[in-house]
Amino acid sequence: MLKVYAAKWCPHCTKTIEYLKNNNIEFEYFEIEKQSEETIQKIIEINGGDDWVVPTLEFNGNWRKGKVYNEKELGFDLNKLGLK
């Protein structure tokens, strides 16, 4: 199942969640600020090592770095992950 690491205060996260729901893509939501230090470090590593960036997505060990919301790009990236 797709894992979404996000923050409730993040507008790009909200739009990503809305896109997933509208396209009937099942996902599990993880509030980034409530994750273990180990998980946060992994998110930082995935995003280049400076800080965590949301929304960061993971599906079957494949990651999508946190990005500004763009519907076409999100659809393309989900397809690359094997979800669309």
XYZ file of C-alpha atoms in Angstrom:
84
model
C 0.000 0.000 0.000
C 1.145 3.529 -0.735
C 2.535 5.344 2.304
C 2.134 9.105 2.463
C 4.363 11.031 4.867
C 2.778 14.445 5.197
C 1.743 17.281 7.499
C -1.783 18.531 8.112
C -0.638 22.151 7.798
C 0.931 21.556 4.349
C -1.232 22.683 1.390
C 0.720 20.470 -1.047
C 0.011 17.489 1.201
C -3.697 18.314 1.321
C -3.862 18.511 -2.477
C -1.936 15.246 -2.835
C -4.301 13.463 -0.422
C -7.299 14.877 -2.308
C -5.838 13.632 -5.612
C -5.301 10.139 -4.198
C -8.863 9.979 -2.849
C -10.373 11.305 -6.091
C -8.459 8.676 -8.072
C -9.347 5.817 -5.698
C -5.716 5.154 -4.790
C -5.502 3.452 -1.412
C -2.929 4.892 0.938
C -1.821 4.970 4.526
C -1.257 8.434 6.022
C 1.635 9.197 8.369
C 1.846 12.563 10.123
C 5.552 13.371 9.729
C 5.916 15.195 13.027
C 4.679 12.126 14.940
C 7.105 9.635 13.377
C 10.090 7.998 15.031
C 13.516 9.579 14.699
C 14.533 6.645 12.484
C 11.646 7.279 10.079
C 12.305 11.017 10.016
C 15.981 10.363 9.234
C 14.943 8.116 6.324
C 12.668 10.863 4.959
C 15.530 13.374 5.287
C 17.856 10.977 3.447
C 15.323 10.419 0.636
C 14.979 14.181 0.215
C 18.684 14.938 -0.125
C 19.908 14.933 3.461
C 19.148 18.483 4.623
C 15.623 18.319 6.049
C 12.386 16.387 5.694
C 10.130 17.501 2.878
C 6.460 16.607 2.551
C 4.580 15.011 0.992
C 7.045 12.153 0.577
C 5.570 8.938 -0.836
C 6.714 5.307 -0.622
C 5.353 2.265 -2.435
C 6.997 -1.162 -2.213
C 10.379 0.329 -1.357
C 10.259 2.941 -4.130
C 10.218 6.576 -3.059
C 8.963 9.887 -4.433
C 10.669 12.893 -2.899
C 8.580 15.654 -1.412
C 7.532 18.105 -4.119
C 5.303 21.087 -4.750
C 1.900 19.798 -5.857
C 1.482 19.462 -9.618
C -1.330 17.170 -10.759
C 0.313 15.981 -13.979
C 3.668 15.380 -12.321
C 2.038 13.514 -9.432
C 0.144 11.280 -11.875
C 3.360 10.591 -13.795
C 5.281 9.810 -10.593
C 2.534 7.503 -9.292
C 2.655 5.660 -12.607
C 6.431 5.252 -12.214
C 5.799 3.792 -8.756
C 3.361 1.297 -10.315
C 0.141 2.818 -8.972
C -1.673 4.132 -12.069
